[in-house]
Short mmCIF file of C-alpha atoms in Angstrom, two decimals:
data_model
loop_
_atom_site.label_atom_id
_atom_site.label_comp_id
_atom_site.label_asym_id
_atom_site.label_seq_id
_atom_site.Cartn_x
_atom_site.Cartn_y
_atom_site.Cartn_z
CA MET T 247 8.92 56.01 -33.82
CA SER T 248 7.45 55.48 -29.72
CA LEU T 249 3.54 56.04 -31.14
CA TYR T 250 3.82 52.51 -32.07
CA GLY T 251 5.85 51.22 -29.24
CA VAL T 252 3.14 52.83 -26.99
CA LEU T 253 0.69 50.25 -28.92
CA ARG T 254 3.40 47.32 -29.52
CA SER T 255 3.28 47.45 -24.94
CA GLY T 256 -0.06 48.00 -24.95
CA VAL T 257 -1.38 45.82 -26.60
CA SER T 258 1.87 42.88 -25.07
CA GLY T 259 0.45 43.93 -21.51
CA MET T 260 -3.19 42.92 -22.21
CA ASN T 261 -1.76 39.55 -23.17
CA ALA T 262 0.10 39.27 -19.93
CA GLN T 263 -3.43 40.10 -17.78
CA GLY T 264 -4.55 37.41 -20.34
CA SER T 265 -2.22 35.60 -19.50
CA ARG T 266 -2.80 35.86 -15.43
CA LEU T 267 -6.27 35.58 -15.50
CA ALA T 268 -6.20 32.52 -17.60
CA THR T 269 -4.08 31.06 -14.21
CA THR T 270 -5.60 32.21 -12.10
CA ALA T 271 -9.64 31.27 -14.35
CA ASP T 272 -7.78 27.69 -14.02
CA ASN T 273 -7.17 27.93 -10.21
CA ILE T 274 -10.54 29.04 -9.26
CA ALA T 275 -11.75 25.85 -11.26
CA ASN T 276 -9.97 23.75 -8.67
CA ALA T 277 -9.94 24.83 -6.36
CA ASN T 278 -11.47 22.19 -5.02
CA THR T 279 -9.66 19.06 -7.61
CA PRO T 280 -7.42 16.92 -5.17
CA GLY T 281 -3.78 17.75 -6.23
CA TYR T 282 -4.19 20.03 -8.27
CA LYS T 283 -0.33 22.18 -7.50
CA ARG T 284 -1.72 25.94 -8.62
CA ALA T 285 -0.58 27.76 -11.87
CA SER T 286 0.10 31.33 -11.73
CA THR T 287 2.29 33.51 -14.34
CA GLU T 288 5.13 36.16 -14.00
CA PHE T 289 6.25 39.07 -15.53
CA SER T 290 9.11 40.15 -17.18
CA SER T 291 9.77 43.36 -18.05
CA MET T 292 11.60 44.29 -22.42
CA VAL T 293 13.40 46.69 -21.96
CA ILE T 294 14.64 47.85 -25.62
CA GLY T 295 16.14 51.48 -23.56
CA SER T 296 16.49 54.94 -25.80
CA GLY T 297 17.48 55.77 -29.20
CA ARG T 298 20.60 57.60 -30.68
CA SER T 299 17.82 60.47 -30.14
CA GLY T 300 17.87 60.12 -26.73
CA GLU T 301 13.67 59.18 -27.84
CA TYR T 302 12.54 56.31 -25.30
CA GLN T 303 11.51 53.13 -26.82
CA PRO T 304 8.42 50.88 -25.08
CA ALA T 305 9.40 47.03 -25.58
CA GLY T 306 5.87 45.94 -23.26
CA VAL T 307 6.32 42.26 -21.53
CA THR T 308 6.34 39.04 -21.03
CA THR T 309 5.43 35.84 -19.37
CA GLU T 310 6.23 32.86 -18.71
CA THR T 311 3.86 30.13 -16.67
CA ARG T 312 5.47 28.57 -13.27
CA TYR T 313 4.05 25.68 -11.57
CA ALA T 314 3.77 25.51 -7.60
CA ILE T 315 3.79 21.04 -7.90
CA GLY T 316 6.29 21.17 -4.85
CA GLU T 317 4.09 23.21 -2.38
CA ALA T 318 1.41 20.54 -0.40
CA GLY T 319 -1.82 21.41 0.42
CA SER T 320 -4.22 20.68 2.72
CA TYR T 321 -4.92 16.88 3.58
CA LEU T 322 -8.64 15.96 3.66
CA SER T 323 -9.72 12.11 5.25
CA THR T 324 -11.89 9.69 3.78
CA THR T 325 -13.91 6.85 4.04
CA SER T 326 -11.72 4.98 1.50
CA ASP T 327 -9.15 3.44 1.92
CA LEU T 328 -8.06 3.79 -1.52
CA ASP T 329 -7.16 6.95 -1.62
CA LEU T 330 -3.91 7.28 -0.86
CA ALA T 331 -2.48 10.59 0.28
CA VAL T 332 1.56 11.84 0.55
CA THR T 333 3.03 13.47 3.08
CA GLY T 334 6.49 15.01 2.12
CA SER T 335 7.07 15.41 -0.99
CA GLY T 336 7.01 11.97 -3.01
CA PHE T 337 4.83 11.67 -5.94
CA PHE T 338 3.09 8.18 -5.98
CA VAL T 339 4.59 6.35 -9.64
CA VAL T 340 2.13 5.76 -11.56
CA GLN T 341 1.07 5.08 -16.18
CA ASP T 342 -1.40 6.01 -18.44
CA ALA T 343 -3.14 3.36 -20.50
CA GLY T 344 0.15 2.97 -23.66
CA GLY T 345 2.59 1.93 -20.20
CA LYS T 346 4.26 5.28 -20.22
CA PRO T 347 4.95 7.19 -16.49
CA TYR T 348 4.25 9.82 -15.15
CA LEU T 349 3.94 10.99 -11.42
CA THR T 350 1.65 12.34 -9.35
CA ARG T 351 0.52 13.29 -6.32
CA ALA T 352 -4.14 13.05 -6.87
CA GLY T 353 -4.11 9.88 -4.43
CA SER T 354 -7.87 9.15 -5.24
CA PHE T 355 -7.33 5.90 -6.84
CA ILE T 356 -10.24 2.86 -7.03
CA GLU T 357 -10.25 -0.82 -8.07
CA GLN T 358 -11.34 -1.11 -11.51
CA THR T 359 -12.63 -4.75 -12.22
CA ASP T 360 -9.76 -6.10 -13.51
CA GLY T 361 -8.41 -5.37 -10.20
CA THR T 362 -6.47 -2.66 -11.32
CA LEU T 363 -6.51 0.79 -9.20
CA LYS T 364 -7.09 4.25 -11.70
CA ASN T 365 -7.20 7.98 -10.09
CA ALA T 366 -9.85 10.46 -11.17
CA GLY T 367 -7.30 10.64 -14.44
CA GLY T 368 -7.58 7.11 -15.42
CA PHE T 369 -3.55 6.93 -14.29
CA THR T 370 -2.75 3.35 -13.07
CA LEU T 371 -1.05 3.25 -9.85
CA LEU T 372 2.41 1.64 -10.35
CA GLY T 373 3.68 -0.53 -7.98
CA TYR T 374 6.42 -2.92 -6.56
CA ASP T 375 5.65 -6.94 -6.64
CA LEU T 376 6.52 -8.75 -3.90
CA ALA T 377 6.27 -12.31 -5.19
CA GLY T 378 9.33 -11.48 -6.40
CA GLY T 379 10.75 -11.10 -3.30
CA THR T 380 12.24 -7.75 -1.19
CA PRO T 381 12.39 -5.59 -3.69
CA SER T 382 15.10 -2.34 -4.50
CA PRO T 383 14.42 0.95 -6.00
CA SER T 384 15.96 2.10 -8.78
CA ALA T 385 18.41 5.01 -8.06
CA ASN T 386 17.51 7.17 -11.23
CA SER T 387 14.87 5.38 -12.84
CA LEU T 388 11.53 4.15 -12.71
CA THR T 389 11.74 0.19 -13.85
CA GLY T 390 10.95 -1.93 -12.08
CA LEU T 391 7.49 -0.96 -11.32
CA VAL T 392 3.71 -3.07 -11.93
CA PRO T 393 0.43 -2.40 -11.86
CA VAL T 394 -0.51 -2.25 -8.43
CA ASN T 395 -3.72 -5.96 -8.68
CA ILE T 396 -5.22 -6.64 -5.96
CA LYS T 397 -6.99 -9.86 -7.87
CA ALA T 398 -4.08 -11.14 -8.36
CA LEU T 399 -3.80 -13.41 -5.90
CA GLY T 400 -7.22 -14.55 -7.46
CA MET T 401 -8.19 -17.79 -5.30
CA THR T 402 -5.87 -19.08 -3.21
CA ALA T 403 -4.48 -21.54 -0.78
CA SER T 404 -1.58 -21.27 2.03
CA PRO T 405 -0.26 -25.03 2.81
CA THR T 406 0.08 -25.59 6.77
CA THR T 407 3.28 -25.13 7.80
CA SER T 408 3.74 -24.30 11.82
CA GLY T 409 1.38 -24.45 14.48
CA TYR T 410 1.57 -24.75 18.30
CA ILE T 411 -0.30 -26.46 21.00
CA THR T 412 -1.06 -24.82 24.55
CA ALA T 413 -2.19 -27.60 27.76
CA THR T 414 -2.13 -28.51 31.05
CA LEU T 415 -1.91 -32.57 31.58
CA ASN T 416 -2.56 -33.60 34.71
CA SER T 417 0.56 -35.62 37.41
CA ASN T 418 -1.78 -37.62 38.78
CA ALA T 419 -2.76 -39.52 36.21
CA THR T 420 -2.58 -42.94 36.27
CA ASP T 421 -0.35 -44.40 34.66
CA VAL T 422 -0.33 -46.17 31.17
CA THR T 423 1.93 -49.16 30.52
CA THR T 424 -0.54 -51.37 29.12
CA ALA T 425 -0.17 -52.42 25.64
CA VAL T 426 -2.81 -52.52 23.55
CA PRO T 427 -3.63 -55.08 20.72
CA PRO T 428 -3.57 -52.58 16.52
CA GLY T 429 -6.88 -52.84 15.65
CA THR T 430 -9.18 -53.46 18.58
CA PRO T 431 -11.87 -51.92 19.42
CA ALA T 432 -12.68 -49.99 22.56
CA SER T 433 -14.89 -53.27 23.82
CA GLY T 434 -12.43 -55.14 23.98
CA ASN T 435 -9.91 -52.89 25.69
CA THR T 436 -8.53 -54.36 28.49
CA ALA T 437 -6.25 -51.45 29.99
CA ALA T 438 -8.04 -48.77 31.51
CA SER T 439 -6.94 -46.41 29.13
CA VAL T 440 -4.99 -45.66 25.77
CA TYR T 441 -4.42 -42.35 26.39
CA THR T 442 -5.25 -39.72 28.77
CA ASN T 443 -5.56 -36.97 26.59
CA LYS T 444 -6.33 -36.16 22.86
CA THR T 445 -7.09 -33.20 21.64
CA SER T 446 -6.84 -32.33 17.12
CA LEU T 447 -5.65 -29.76 14.93
CA THR T 448 -7.20 -28.34 11.26
CA THR T 449 -4.63 -28.12 8.68
CA TYR T 450 -4.29 -27.35 4.65
CA ASP T 451 -2.57 -28.99 2.28
CA ASN T 452 -1.60 -26.84 -0.54
CA LEU T 453 -5.17 -26.95 -2.48
CA GLY T 454 -6.82 -25.74 0.58
CA ASN T 455 -8.33 -28.95 1.63
CA GLU T 456 -8.88 -29.62 5.61
CA VAL T 457 -6.62 -32.22 6.58
CA MET T 458 -7.64 -33.05 10.35
CA LEU T 459 -4.88 -34.35 12.89
CA ASP T 460 -5.08 -35.92 16.23
CA VAL T 461 -3.00 -35.05 18.96
CA TYR T 462 -2.50 -38.48 21.66
CA PHE T 463 -0.74 -37.50 25.08
CA THR T 464 -0.75 -40.61 27.29
CA LYS T 465 1.34 -40.75 30.63
CA THR T 466 3.65 -43.17 30.21
CA GLY T 467 5.88 -42.76 34.09
CA SER T 468 5.97 -40.40 36.57
CA ASN T 469 6.70 -36.58 34.46
CA GLN T 470 6.59 -38.82 31.96
CA TRP T 471 4.19 -38.50 29.05
CA GLU T 472 4.18 -39.40 25.57
CA TYR T 473 2.57 -38.10 21.97
CA ALA T 474 1.07 -39.67 18.94
CA VAL T 475 0.54 -36.99 16.02
CA PHE T 476 -2.75 -39.36 13.79
CA ASP T 477 -3.77 -38.64 10.24
CA ARG T 478 -7.43 -38.73 11.68
CA ALA T 479 -8.79 -39.66 7.89
CA GLY T 480 -7.42 -42.98 8.23
CA SER T 481 -8.33 -43.09 12.18
CA THR T 482 -10.90 -46.94 12.21
CA ALA T 483 -14.97 -45.89 14.20
CA GLY T 484 -14.61 -47.46 17.29
CA GLY T 485 -10.82 -48.22 17.80
CA PHE T 486 -8.06 -46.47 19.58
CA PRO T 487 -5.48 -45.48 17.49
CA TYR T 488 -2.81 -45.17 20.19
CA SER T 489 -1.11 -47.97 22.38
CA ALA T 490 1.99 -47.65 25.55
CA THR T 491 3.83 -49.21 23.34
CA GLY T 492 3.29 -46.74 21.17
CA THR T 493 2.80 -48.81 17.62
CA PRO T 494 -1.19 -46.62 16.36
CA ALA T 495 -3.95 -49.37 16.68
CA ALA T 496 -6.06 -47.37 12.87
CA GLY T 497 -4.75 -44.78 11.17
CA PRO T 498 -1.80 -43.39 10.37
CA VAL T 499 0.69 -42.05 13.26
CA LEU T 500 2.84 -39.42 11.68
CA SER T 501 5.09 -38.19 14.76
CA THR T 502 6.13 -39.75 18.28
CA GLY T 503 7.74 -38.39 20.44
CA THR T 504 8.30 -37.94 24.93
CA LEU T 505 8.24 -35.50 27.11
CA ASN T 506 9.38 -35.33 30.35
CA PHE T 507 8.65 -32.87 33.12
CA ASP T 508 10.62 -31.40 35.49
CA PRO T 509 9.11 -32.67 38.82
CA THR T 510 9.81 -29.02 41.10
CA ASN T 511 8.02 -26.76 38.46
CA GLY T 512 5.93 -28.92 36.07
CA LYS T 513 7.96 -27.26 32.93
CA LEU T 514 10.11 -29.23 30.37
CA THR T 515 13.05 -30.10 31.20
CA ALA T 516 13.60 -29.22 27.12
CA PRO T 517 11.64 -27.47 24.48
CA ALA T 518 9.52 -30.44 21.57
CA ILE T 519 9.50 -29.39 18.64
CA ALA T 520 7.73 -32.30 16.78
CA SER T 521 8.70 -32.63 12.83
CA PHE T 522 6.79 -34.84 10.70
CA SER T 523 5.30 -34.57 6.76
CA VAL T 524 1.17 -34.08 6.42
CA PRO T 525 -0.36 -36.63 3.32
CA ASN T 526 -0.65 -33.10 0.13
CA ASN T 527 -2.63 -34.54 -2.49
CA GLY T 528 -0.20 -37.59 -3.16
CA SER T 529 2.85 -35.82 -1.62
CA SER T 530 3.99 -33.78 2.11
CA GLN T 531 5.00 -31.32 2.71
CA THR T 532 6.74 -30.67 6.33
CA MET T 533 5.04 -30.13 8.67
CA THR T 534 6.68 -28.16 12.41
CA LEU T 535 4.59 -27.66 15.52
CA ASP T 536 5.68 -26.88 18.75
CA LEU T 537 5.18 -27.61 22.44
CA SER T 538 7.52 -26.35 24.46
CA GLY T 539 4.58 -24.41 26.29
CA MET T 540 3.12 -27.38 27.77
CA THR T 541 3.60 -28.27 31.33
CA GLN T 542 2.29 -31.03 34.25
CA LEU T 543 0.22 -30.22 37.23
CA GLY T 544 -1.96 -31.46 40.11
CA THR T 545 -5.16 -30.93 38.09
CA THR T 546 -8.31 -32.64 36.60
CA GLU T 547 -9.43 -29.49 33.96
CA PHE T 548 -7.12 -30.46 30.11
CA THR T 549 -8.22 -27.04 27.54
CA PRO T 550 -4.97 -26.77 25.34
CA LYS T 551 -4.74 -23.32 23.04
CA GLY T 552 -3.78 -23.93 19.32
CA ALA T 553 -2.81 -22.51 16.78
CA THR T 554 -1.81 -22.31 13.33
CA ASP T 555 -0.86 -21.66 9.84
CA GLY T 556 -2.18 -22.18 6.71
CA ASN T 557 -5.59 -21.84 5.68
CA ALA T 558 -8.33 -22.96 3.10
CA ALA T 559 -9.60 -22.04 -0.86
CA GLN T 560 -10.59 -18.26 -0.47
CA GLY T 561 -10.65 -15.33 -2.56
CA VAL T 562 -9.14 -11.45 -1.12
CA ASP T 563 -11.76 -9.81 1.69
CA SER T 564 -11.23 -6.49 1.51
CA VAL T 565 -7.22 -4.71 1.35
CA GLU T 566 -5.23 -2.43 3.84
CA ILE T 567 -2.91 -0.36 2.86
CA SER T 568 0.28 0.52 5.13
CA ASP T 569 2.26 3.63 5.87
CA LYS T 570 5.05 2.35 3.95
CA GLY T 571 3.09 1.84 1.27
CA ILE T 572 2.97 -2.20 1.75
CA VAL T 573 -0.53 -3.24 -0.10
CA TYR T 574 -2.62 -6.38 2.12
CA ALA T 575 -4.96 -8.69 1.29
CA ILE T 576 -7.31 -9.46 4.13
CA PHE T 577 -9.21 -12.87 3.32
CA GLY T 578 -12.17 -14.00 4.50
CA ASP T 579 -11.19 -15.45 7.32
CA GLY T 580 -8.52 -12.66 8.98
CA THR T 581 -5.57 -13.58 7.05
CA ARG T 582 -3.40 -10.69 6.20
CA LYS T 583 -0.86 -11.21 3.10
CA ALA T 584 1.94 -8.33 1.60
CA THR T 585 1.45 -8.44 -1.76
CA PHE T 586 2.64 -5.55 -3.04
CA GLN T 587 4.67 -2.12 -2.20
CA ILE T 588 4.45 1.53 -3.46
CA PRO T 589 7.07 3.65 -3.70
CA LEU T 590 7.21 6.87 -3.91
CA ALA T 591 9.23 8.91 -6.56
CA ASN T 592 11.00 13.12 -6.62
CA VAL T 593 12.79 14.97 -8.19
CA PRO T 594 15.43 17.72 -8.16
CA SER T 595 13.64 20.14 -8.58
CA PRO T 596 9.30 19.50 -9.04
CA ASP T 597 8.44 22.94 -9.44
CA ASN T 598 10.35 22.30 -12.79
CA LEU T 599 7.97 19.18 -14.28
CA THR T 600 5.86 19.11 -16.98
CA PRO T 601 2.17 18.84 -15.99
CA VAL T 602 -0.56 17.02 -17.70
CA ALA T 603 -4.52 16.55 -18.02
CA GLY T 604 -5.41 14.82 -15.49
CA ASN T 605 -3.38 16.27 -12.97
CA ALA T 606 -0.09 13.85 -13.46
CA TYR T 607 3.68 15.40 -14.70
CA SER T 608 5.79 14.00 -17.04
CA ILE T 609 9.97 13.63 -16.31
CA SER T 610 11.91 16.54 -18.73
CA MET T 611 14.86 18.12 -18.76
CA ASP T 612 14.72 20.63 -16.47
CA SER T 613 13.63 18.61 -13.31
CA GLY T 614 15.80 16.28 -13.41
CA ASP T 615 15.63 12.89 -13.84
CA PRO T 616 13.91 10.62 -11.03
CA SER T 617 14.98 8.53 -7.78
CA LEU T 618 12.56 5.55 -6.21
CA GLY T 619 12.48 5.02 -2.94
CA PHE T 620 10.27 3.68 0.54
CA ALA T 621 7.30 6.40 2.21
CA GLY T 622 8.75 6.28 5.55
CA SER T 623 13.00 7.02 4.10
CA SER T 624 14.32 9.81 3.23
CA SER T 625 12.68 13.39 2.40
CA LEU T 626 10.09 11.00 0.62
CA GLY T 627 6.84 10.74 4.21
CA VAL T 628 4.47 8.14 4.32
CA ILE T 629 1.43 7.50 2.40
CA LYS T 630 -1.83 7.65 4.71
CA SER T 631 -4.35 5.59 3.86
CA GLY T 632 -8.02 7.09 3.77
CA SER T 633 -7.04 11.05 2.57
CA LEU T 634 -6.83 13.06 0.23
CA GLU T 635 -3.87 15.82 -0.38
CA GLN T 636 -6.08 18.97 -1.24
CA SER T 637 -5.54 21.57 -3.86
CA ASN T 638 -3.26 24.73 -2.86
CA ALA T 639 -5.11 27.03 -4.70
CA ASP T 640 -6.13 30.06 -2.19
CA MET T 641 -9.87 30.99 -3.22
CA GLY T 642 -8.72 34.01 -1.59
CA SER T 643 -5.96 34.60 -2.98
CA GLU T 644 -7.15 34.22 -6.53
CA LEU T 645 -9.92 36.71 -6.05
CA THR T 646 -7.95 38.90 -5.54
CA ALA T 647 -5.22 38.15 -8.67
CA MET T 648 -8.46 37.64 -10.85
CA ILE T 649 -9.33 41.96 -9.25
CA GLU T 650 -5.98 43.31 -9.88
CA ALA T 651 -6.34 40.89 -13.48
CA GLN T 652 -9.28 43.62 -14.68
CA ARG T 653 -7.97 46.51 -13.95
CA GLY T 654 -4.78 45.66 -15.10
CA TYR T 655 -6.20 44.11 -17.92
CA THR T 656 -8.23 48.44 -18.15
CA ALA T 657 -5.61 49.92 -17.47
CA ASN T 658 -3.64 48.86 -21.36
CA SER T 659 -6.56 49.08 -22.82
CA LYS T 660 -6.85 52.72 -22.42
CA VAL T 661 -2.56 52.71 -23.38
CA PHE T 662 -3.61 51.53 -26.03
CA GLN T 663 -7.07 53.59 -26.97
CA THR T 664 -4.63 56.33 -26.03
CA GLY T 665 -1.82 55.48 -28.45
CA SER T 666 -4.20 54.95 -31.39
CA ASP T 667 -5.87 58.79 -30.23
CA LEU T 668 -2.60 60.17 -31.06
CA LEU T 669 -1.79 58.26 -33.66
CA ASP T 670 -5.14 59.68 -35.51
CA VAL T 671 -4.02 63.42 -34.76
CA LEU T 672 -0.96 62.68 -36.71
CA VAL T 673 -2.63 61.32 -39.03
CA ASN T 674 -4.58 63.58 -40.51
CA LEU T 675 -2.08 66.66 -39.87
CA LYS T 676 -1.49 66.74 -43.29
CA ARG T 677 -4.91 67.21 -43.79
#
């Protein structure tokens, strides 16, 4: 009977408007939730059609909840370098406490006591460990990812493997031609000098211990100089450590060589790169010292400049994340080391991902398989450190939808009430 159909239709209308009001309520509640994607209730009619007698049979309305996951929100700058946002279509890959991977746009990450990064939803950020070399993202899975841990390095030290010295040598310096026997103290030296200039370099062994190298430059002839590199730890106080014959007077010599200068411009006639072994806790490490920047001019001012790589034992002082997702550990001396790279993921149909609590999404059959890539490639976008993506729910639109849902619910209740009254009239006809 059509009156019963009216009642069913009114109930389905109230249920539909109730669902619309529920999604609107969630959108309003999460209007300030970073990475939140608004939900909407879509209506679809259920038409049964007319009966044999031409009587219309109402069927009501059905609803489906959809999520605007692929729609980006606005971006807000923050003061934390660990707040991350994606400016393209990509998603961060995170995992829950059980290790199950999810996708998210909620990048409000903070450092935990164990060094991992978790967002406000309790999900741990995943990335590639660069200690294993250049990563290769999977085209159709999330395998190979590990939790990004900014304390993974702990205390670390890097041995010195290269360095350089640049300086201008005095072309008018006195030639050193008198050899000095090994071990001769300064008071017994009969030569005017056993070296012309000296400088030092601080290097580090594999445990971060400081190894001081003394580098001597001695003018031995016209436009010709000799250099010698010594380990200061083995030198003898009061003794000149170098003679014109290249024999050390005190301390182990690590490397010696000749520098030949062009008299027309004071530059080296050939590049000079010394390679030698530095004592390293019972073993040795090879170091290259670039002297190609040395020059010879008519000046008495000797102002050497130099630098080496390596560092003493130290912990991570801070972290920087580039727009390509590379996580750099910044140590106490200012050195930087790339430790992890954060990939971005995407699926063929983002709006069909399955939402879970905490602004994360799981892969579904309708969404398609995920693919991984790095920020800056394809349409995945770039990663902005110190920014958060805001909710894509618009407060004005949601308040309008709330009023419409309220009016729709009231109208459907009136339909149900009218049908109920008419059914009462029909029942009372027998009385």
